[in-house]
Amino acid sequence: MLALGATLAVVIGVLLGMLGGGGAILTLPMLVYVLDAPPRAAIATSLFVVGVTALVSLFFHARGGLVRYRVGALFGAAAMAGAFAGGRLAHFVPEEILLIVFGATMVVTAVIMLRGRGEAKAENRELRVERVLLLGLAVGCFSGLVGAGGGFLIVPALVLFGGLAMREAIATSLFVIMLQSFAGFAGHVAHVELDPLLVGLVTACTALGSVIGALLGKRVSPGVLRRVFAWLVIAMGLFMLGKQLPLPILAVVALVALLGITRPWASALPARPAER
């Protein structure tokens, strides 16, 4: 299983490198269900892996001059405080609840990716410091609690309230994810026992994959890749929820997700002609 886990870690890294974020959400279920890591240790390991991989990916984006460090530092400082608090709070939350929250997060994230109708646009280029700090604190707390990078929340926040263009927001989000992931890891590490070999192996494989993904990213349609990835995330999220929830509740979650995905498609269909 260790070889399978290492292979999947490389694949997750490739997705991270090609998408600029998002692939990290698969790290936790891979650690729990493939490598049989305890949920709390898996969350801490996931945060460390995400932090290192974001650092590697950041190097490639920084070369293009797209990272806005001032905005990233503001958002990141608040996110670090929130992530550390979330990491400490996770110690008091039952493991089953953490897995349910993470599984639900996977489904919501994938639905948002599939529903995407274009890039978010900032109303103006003004930096709204108070909102950036508040959102950074909230996103960081969520990230530290469940072990997710939170890129799907960070990017639109940087566009709408940080005054950044979309490409700048994507690059800057990696800087924020790196900061908050390491802070969240610090919040967890005091009360979990980690396997250094497992942490090192998964981190190295994911970082290697992110380099490969960054080099391959220009050759694959990002739209197609994002849709395939989103369906994979939905399947994995429903699998995680199925391990923790009764079948009727799982069926309701799946139905709501399906409606969330198909609604924009249905609204785009031509109106049915009126019957005479």
mmCIF file of C-alpha atoms in Angstrom:
data_model
loop_
_atom_site.group_PDB
_atom_site.id
_atom_site.type_symbol
_atom_site.label_atom_id
_atom_site.label_comp_id
_atom_site.label_asym_id
_atom_site.label_seq_id
_atom_site.Cartn_x
_atom_site.Cartn_y
_atom_site.Cartn_z
ATOM 1 C CA MET A 1 0.000 0.000 0.000
ATOM 2 C CA LEU A 2 2.968 2.296 0.547
ATOM 3 C CA ALA A 3 3.882 2.085 -3.151
ATOM 4 C CA LEU A 4 0.272 2.863 -4.126
ATOM 5 C CA GLY A 5 0.221 5.800 -1.726
ATOM 6 C CA ALA A 6 3.468 7.171 -3.178
ATOM 7 C CA THR A 7 2.074 6.870 -6.705
ATOM 8 C CA LEU A 8 -1.138 8.654 -5.726
ATOM 9 C CA ALA A 9 0.909 11.382 -4.008
ATOM 10 C CA VAL A 10 2.741 12.029 -7.292
ATOM 11 C CA VAL A 11 -0.620 12.196 -9.111
ATOM 12 C CA ILE A 12 -1.956 14.670 -6.529
ATOM 13 C CA GLY A 13 1.172 16.767 -7.001
ATOM 14 C CA VAL A 14 0.713 16.740 -10.780
ATOM 15 C CA LEU A 15 -2.860 17.987 -10.328
ATOM 16 C CA LEU A 16 -1.610 20.717 -8.013
ATOM 17 C CA GLY A 17 1.025 21.823 -10.487
ATOM 18 C CA MET A 18 -1.398 21.855 -13.426
ATOM 19 C CA LEU A 19 -4.345 23.470 -11.641
ATOM 20 C CA GLY A 20 -2.402 25.888 -9.458
ATOM 21 C CA GLY A 21 -4.260 24.529 -6.432
ATOM 22 C CA GLY A 22 -7.165 22.256 -5.612
ATOM 23 C CA GLY A 23 -5.441 18.894 -5.905
ATOM 24 C CA ALA A 24 -4.440 19.051 -2.248
ATOM 25 C CA ILE A 25 -8.011 18.252 -1.248
ATOM 26 C CA LEU A 26 -7.316 14.635 -2.255
ATOM 27 C CA THR A 27 -4.375 14.323 0.145
ATOM 28 C CA LEU A 28 -6.401 13.638 3.289
ATOM 29 C CA PRO A 29 -8.570 10.799 1.895
ATOM 30 C CA MET A 30 -5.456 9.240 0.345
ATOM 31 C CA LEU A 31 -3.724 9.253 3.738
ATOM 32 C CA VAL A 32 -6.754 7.897 5.611
ATOM 33 C CA TYR A 33 -8.109 5.284 3.203
ATOM 34 C CA VAL A 34 -4.992 4.171 1.302
ATOM 35 C CA LEU A 35 -2.183 4.578 3.828
ATOM 36 C CA ASP A 36 -4.408 3.899 6.865
ATOM 37 C CA ALA A 37 -3.235 6.966 8.784
ATOM 38 C CA PRO A 38 -5.308 8.033 11.837
ATOM 39 C CA PRO A 39 -7.578 10.976 10.867
ATOM 40 C CA ARG A 40 -5.959 13.546 13.182
ATOM 41 C CA ALA A 41 -2.442 12.583 12.089
ATOM 42 C CA ALA A 42 -3.620 12.590 8.461
ATOM 43 C CA ILE A 43 -4.940 16.154 8.802
ATOM 44 C CA ALA A 44 -1.616 17.355 10.236
ATOM 45 C CA THR A 45 0.346 15.491 7.557
ATOM 46 C CA SER A 46 -1.917 16.891 4.841
ATOM 47 C CA LEU A 47 -1.296 20.450 6.025
ATOM 48 C CA PHE A 48 2.476 19.942 5.944
ATOM 49 C CA VAL A 49 2.326 18.353 2.483
ATOM 50 C CA VAL A 50 0.111 21.164 1.174
ATOM 51 C CA GLY A 51 2.462 23.796 2.606
ATOM 52 C CA VAL A 52 5.580 22.321 1.002
ATOM 53 C CA THR A 53 3.843 21.698 -2.328
ATOM 54 C CA ALA A 54 2.432 25.232 -2.393
ATOM 55 C CA LEU A 55 5.973 26.522 -1.779
ATOM 56 C CA VAL A 56 7.287 24.535 -4.755
ATOM 57 C CA SER A 57 4.427 25.694 -7.006
ATOM 58 C CA LEU A 58 4.898 29.270 -5.798
ATOM 59 C CA PHE A 59 8.440 29.268 -7.178
ATOM 60 C CA PHE A 60 7.158 28.761 -10.732
ATOM 61 C CA HIS A 61 4.459 31.430 -10.414
ATOM 62 C CA ALA A 62 6.826 33.929 -8.765
ATOM 63 C CA ARG A 63 9.139 33.749 -11.771
ATOM 64 C CA GLY A 64 6.328 35.295 -13.805
ATOM 65 C CA GLY A 65 6.029 38.246 -11.431
ATOM 66 C CA LEU A 66 2.386 37.466 -10.597
ATOM 67 C CA VAL A 67 2.636 37.137 -6.810
ATOM 68 C CA ARG A 68 1.421 40.221 -4.908
ATOM 69 C CA TYR A 69 3.238 39.836 -1.622
ATOM 70 C CA ARG A 70 1.674 42.812 0.209
ATOM 71 C CA VAL A 71 -1.886 41.550 -0.205
ATOM 72 C CA GLY A 72 -0.720 37.980 0.333
ATOM 73 C CA ALA A 73 1.045 38.949 3.563
ATOM 74 C CA LEU A 74 -2.092 40.674 4.908
ATOM 75 C CA PHE A 75 -4.372 37.773 4.038
ATOM 76 C CA GLY A 76 -1.718 35.248 5.020
ATOM 77 C CA ALA A 77 -1.055 36.770 8.453
ATOM 78 C CA ALA A 78 -4.749 36.562 9.332
ATOM 79 C CA ALA A 79 -4.985 33.083 7.795
ATOM 80 C CA MET A 80 -1.998 31.894 9.840
ATOM 81 C CA ALA A 81 -3.654 33.018 13.073
ATOM 82 C CA GLY A 82 -6.901 31.346 12.042
ATOM 83 C CA ALA A 83 -5.170 28.154 10.900
ATOM 84 C CA PHE A 84 -3.241 27.808 14.150
ATOM 85 C CA ALA A 85 -6.471 28.294 16.114
ATOM 86 C CA GLY A 86 -8.264 25.796 13.869
ATOM 87 C CA GLY A 87 -5.491 23.276 14.375
ATOM 88 C CA ARG A 88 -5.786 23.600 18.146
ATOM 89 C CA LEU A 89 -9.589 23.448 17.978
ATOM 90 C CA ALA A 90 -9.485 20.206 15.967
ATOM 91 C CA HIS A 91 -8.177 18.427 19.066
ATOM 92 C CA PHE A 92 -11.610 18.875 20.679
ATOM 93 C CA VAL A 93 -13.715 17.851 17.665
ATOM 94 C CA PRO A 94 -14.558 14.137 17.184
ATOM 95 C CA GLU A 95 -12.720 12.505 14.277
ATOM 96 C CA GLU A 96 -16.023 11.461 12.676
ATOM 97 C CA ILE A 97 -17.168 15.099 12.554
ATOM 98 C CA LEU A 98 -13.862 16.201 11.012
ATOM 99 C CA LEU A 99 -14.209 13.584 8.256
ATOM 100 C CA ILE A 100 -17.841 14.565 7.599
ATOM 101 C CA VAL A 101 -16.906 18.248 7.337
ATOM 102 C CA PHE A 102 -14.031 17.434 5.008
ATOM 103 C CA GLY A 103 -16.177 15.165 2.812
ATOM 104 C CA ALA A 104 -18.848 17.865 2.561
ATOM 105 C CA THR A 105 -16.142 20.393 1.699
ATOM 106 C CA MET A 106 -14.972 18.173 -1.156
ATOM 107 C CA VAL A 107 -18.488 17.967 -2.614
ATOM 108 C CA VAL A 108 -19.094 21.723 -2.306
ATOM 109 C CA THR A 109 -15.696 22.519 -3.830
ATOM 110 C CA ALA A 110 -16.337 20.248 -6.817
ATOM 111 C CA VAL A 111 -19.811 21.694 -7.411
ATOM 112 C CA ILE A 112 -18.340 25.207 -7.406
ATOM 113 C CA MET A 113 -15.710 24.102 -9.943
ATOM 114 C CA LEU A 114 -18.335 22.528 -12.236
ATOM 115 C CA ARG A 115 -20.703 25.486 -11.950
ATOM 116 C CA GLY A 116 -17.989 28.024 -12.745
ATOM 117 C CA ARG A 117 -19.272 30.507 -15.321
ATOM 118 C CA GLY A 118 -16.100 32.471 -15.756
ATOM 119 C CA GLU A 119 -13.610 34.366 -13.729
ATOM 120 C CA ALA A 120 -14.623 36.508 -10.804
ATOM 121 C CA LYS A 121 -14.063 40.181 -11.441
ATOM 122 C CA ALA A 122 -13.166 42.813 -8.933
ATOM 123 C CA GLU A 123 -15.531 45.776 -8.769
ATOM 124 C CA ASN A 124 -12.520 48.059 -8.364
ATOM 125 C CA ARG A 125 -8.809 47.814 -7.706
ATOM 126 C CA GLU A 126 -9.072 49.102 -4.140
ATOM 127 C CA LEU A 127 -7.603 46.971 -1.362
ATOM 128 C CA ARG A 128 -10.198 46.449 1.383
ATOM 129 C CA VAL A 129 -7.906 45.697 4.296
ATOM 130 C CA GLU A 130 -10.590 44.985 6.919
ATOM 131 C CA ARG A 131 -12.407 42.454 4.734
ATOM 132 C CA VAL A 132 -9.165 40.825 3.620
ATOM 133 C CA LEU A 133 -8.124 40.325 7.251
ATOM 134 C CA LEU A 134 -11.551 39.030 8.308
ATOM 135 C CA LEU A 135 -11.789 36.574 5.424
ATOM 136 C CA GLY A 136 -8.196 35.473 5.968
ATOM 137 C CA LEU A 137 -8.973 34.672 9.594
ATOM 138 C CA ALA A 138 -12.105 32.679 8.667
ATOM 139 C CA VAL A 139 -10.501 30.756 5.797
ATOM 140 C CA GLY A 140 -7.427 29.989 7.882
ATOM 141 C CA CYS A 141 -9.503 28.639 10.757
ATOM 142 C CA PHE A 142 -11.416 26.372 8.381
ATOM 143 C CA SER A 143 -8.190 25.191 6.744
ATOM 144 C CA GLY A 144 -6.493 24.403 10.037
ATOM 145 C CA LEU A 145 -9.553 22.559 11.317
ATOM 146 C CA VAL A 146 -10.050 20.133 8.414
ATOM 147 C CA GLY A 147 -6.669 20.130 6.660
ATOM 148 C CA ALA A 148 -7.765 21.682 3.346
ATOM 149 C CA GLY A 149 -5.787 24.329 1.498
ATOM 150 C CA GLY A 150 -8.856 26.503 0.933
ATOM 151 C CA GLY A 151 -7.732 27.802 -2.453
ATOM 152 C CA PHE A 152 -11.310 27.790 -3.767
ATOM 153 C CA LEU A 153 -12.129 30.396 -1.082
ATOM 154 C CA ILE A 154 -8.883 32.365 -1.181
ATOM 155 C CA VAL A 155 -8.834 33.137 -4.919
ATOM 156 C CA PRO A 156 -12.249 34.869 -5.153
ATOM 157 C CA ALA A 157 -11.558 36.719 -1.886
ATOM 158 C CA LEU A 158 -8.314 38.134 -3.309
ATOM 159 C CA VAL A 159 -10.095 39.155 -6.520
ATOM 160 C CA LEU A 160 -13.127 40.775 -4.902
ATOM 161 C CA PHE A 161 -11.511 42.386 -1.864
ATOM 162 C CA GLY A 162 -7.783 42.365 -2.608
ATOM 163 C CA GLY A 163 -8.102 44.179 -5.936
ATOM 164 C CA LEU A 164 -6.130 41.507 -7.825
ATOM 165 C CA ALA A 165 -6.586 40.186 -11.331
ATOM 166 C CA MET A 166 -7.443 36.492 -11.563
ATOM 167 C CA ARG A 167 -3.951 35.324 -12.568
ATOM 168 C CA GLU A 168 -2.440 37.408 -9.758
ATOM 169 C CA ALA A 169 -4.952 35.977 -7.278
ATOM 170 C CA ILE A 170 -4.153 32.379 -8.261
ATOM 171 C CA ALA A 171 -0.408 32.963 -7.853
ATOM 172 C CA THR A 172 -0.821 34.910 -4.598
ATOM 173 C CA SER A 173 -3.144 32.234 -3.191
ATOM 174 C CA LEU A 174 -0.226 29.784 -3.231
ATOM 175 C CA PHE A 175 1.707 32.176 -0.982
ATOM 176 C CA VAL A 176 -1.271 32.341 1.401
ATOM 177 C CA ILE A 177 -1.831 28.568 1.313
ATOM 178 C CA MET A 178 1.823 27.991 2.165
ATOM 179 C CA LEU A 179 1.663 30.309 5.193
ATOM 180 C CA GLN A 180 -1.639 29.061 6.578
ATOM 181 C CA SER A 181 -0.807 25.390 6.003
ATOM 182 C CA PHE A 182 2.394 25.597 8.026
ATOM 183 C CA ALA A 183 0.557 27.538 10.759
ATOM 184 C CA GLY A 184 -2.209 24.935 10.823
ATOM 185 C CA PHE A 185 0.401 22.185 11.010
ATOM 186 C CA ALA A 186 1.964 23.945 14.002
ATOM 187 C CA GLY A 187 -1.442 23.973 15.677
ATOM 188 C CA HIS A 188 -1.832 20.215 15.188
ATOM 189 C CA VAL A 189 1.679 18.920 15.778
ATOM 190 C CA ALA A 190 1.593 19.397 19.560
ATOM 191 C CA HIS A 191 -1.210 16.876 20.075
ATOM 192 C CA VAL A 192 -0.754 14.263 17.327
ATOM 193 C CA GLU A 193 1.870 11.570 16.757
ATOM 194 C CA LEU A 194 3.275 11.636 13.222
ATOM 195 C CA ASP A 195 5.163 9.029 11.223
ATOM 196 C CA PRO A 196 8.276 10.870 9.926
ATOM 197 C CA LEU A 197 8.813 8.323 7.138
ATOM 198 C CA LEU A 198 5.231 8.693 5.910
ATOM 199 C CA VAL A 199 5.353 12.498 6.095
ATOM 200 C CA GLY A 200 8.653 12.618 4.211
ATOM 201 C CA LEU A 201 7.582 10.136 1.533
ATOM 202 C CA VAL A 202 4.234 11.771 0.768
ATOM 203 C CA THR A 203 5.748 15.265 0.816
ATOM 204 C CA ALA A 204 8.596 14.322 -1.539
ATOM 205 C CA CYS A 205 6.294 12.518 -3.986
ATOM 206 C CA THR A 206 3.725 15.328 -4.025
ATOM 207 C CA ALA A 207 6.404 17.994 -4.496
ATOM 208 C CA LEU A 208 7.904 15.981 -7.369
ATOM 209 C CA GLY A 209 4.467 15.684 -8.945
ATOM 210 C CA SER A 210 3.864 19.427 -8.653
ATOM 211 C CA VAL A 211 7.039 20.120 -10.645
ATOM 212 C CA ILE A 212 5.908 17.680 -13.346
ATOM 213 C CA GLY A 213 2.448 19.243 -13.343
ATOM 214 C CA ALA A 214 3.842 22.751 -13.694
ATOM 215 C CA LEU A 215 5.850 21.651 -16.745
ATOM 216 C CA LEU A 216 2.873 19.835 -18.308
ATOM 217 C CA GLY A 217 0.272 22.454 -17.454
ATOM 218 C CA LYS A 218 0.556 24.377 -20.717
ATOM 219 C CA ARG A 219 -0.112 21.271 -22.824
ATOM 220 C CA VAL A 220 -3.463 20.268 -21.307
ATOM 221 C CA SER A 221 -6.737 22.172 -21.538
ATOM 222 C CA PRO A 222 -7.319 23.544 -18.013
ATOM 223 C CA GLY A 223 -11.085 23.467 -18.522
ATOM 224 C CA VAL A 224 -11.177 19.754 -19.351
ATOM 225 C CA LEU A 225 -8.739 18.914 -16.570
ATOM 226 C CA ARG A 226 -10.733 20.918 -14.028
ATOM 227 C CA ARG A 227 -13.995 19.165 -14.931
ATOM 228 C CA VAL A 228 -12.466 15.679 -14.736
ATOM 229 C CA PHE A 229 -10.824 16.579 -11.446
ATOM 230 C CA ALA A 230 -14.101 17.975 -10.054
ATOM 231 C CA TRP A 231 -15.985 14.739 -10.776
ATOM 232 C CA LEU A 232 -13.178 12.786 -9.090
ATOM 233 C CA VAL A 233 -13.456 15.023 -6.026
ATOM 234 C CA ILE A 234 -17.247 14.525 -5.893
ATOM 235 C CA ALA A 235 -16.821 10.748 -6.029
ATOM 236 C CA MET A 236 -14.207 10.786 -3.265
ATOM 237 C CA GLY A 237 -16.245 13.203 -1.136
ATOM 238 C CA LEU A 238 -19.358 11.020 -1.387
ATOM 239 C CA PHE A 239 -17.227 7.973 -0.557
ATOM 240 C CA MET A 240 -15.961 9.675 2.619
ATOM 241 C CA LEU A 241 -19.469 10.754 3.598
ATOM 242 C CA GLY A 242 -20.749 7.238 2.905
ATOM 243 C CA LYS A 243 -18.304 5.916 5.503
ATOM 244 C CA GLN A 244 -19.764 8.236 8.164
ATOM 245 C CA LEU A 245 -23.424 8.904 7.271
ATOM 246 C CA PRO A 246 -26.548 6.716 6.905
ATOM 247 C CA LEU A 247 -27.546 5.902 3.328
ATOM 248 C CA PRO A 248 -30.686 8.140 3.260
ATOM 249 C CA ILE A 249 -28.680 11.217 4.288
ATOM 250 C CA LEU A 250 -25.962 10.361 1.772
ATOM 251 C CA ALA A 251 -28.618 10.101 -0.958
ATOM 252 C CA VAL A 252 -29.927 13.574 -0.072
ATOM 253 C CA VAL A 253 -26.394 15.019 -0.227
ATOM 254 C CA ALA A 254 -25.815 13.409 -3.640
ATOM 255 C CA LEU A 255 -29.155 14.756 -4.939
ATOM 256 C CA VAL A 256 -28.417 18.288 -3.734
ATOM 257 C CA ALA A 257 -24.969 18.139 -5.368
ATOM 258 C CA LEU A 258 -26.504 16.921 -8.638
ATOM 259 C CA LEU A 259 -29.062 19.738 -8.613
ATOM 260 C CA GLY A 260 -26.292 22.234 -7.891
ATOM 261 C CA ILE A 261 -24.338 20.987 -10.903
ATOM 262 C CA THR A 262 -27.211 20.685 -13.392
ATOM 263 C CA ARG A 263 -29.090 23.864 -12.558
ATOM 264 C CA PRO A 264 -26.853 26.196 -14.611
ATOM 265 C CA TRP A 265 -27.093 23.757 -17.524
ATOM 266 C CA ALA A 266 -30.888 23.640 -17.245
ATOM 267 C CA SER A 267 -31.150 27.426 -17.177
ATOM 268 C CA ALA A 268 -29.183 27.572 -20.424
ATOM 269 C CA LEU A 269 -31.681 25.357 -22.292
ATOM 270 C CA PRO A 270 -34.092 27.062 -24.696
ATOM 271 C CA ALA A 271 -37.536 27.773 -23.317
ATOM 272 C CA ARG A 272 -40.220 25.249 -24.169
ATOM 273 C CA PRO A 273 -42.772 26.672 -26.618
ATOM 274 C CA ALA A 274 -46.207 27.309 -25.171
ATOM 275 C CA GLU A 275 -48.879 24.789 -26.040
ATOM 276 C CA ARG A 276 -51.842 25.964 -28.052
#
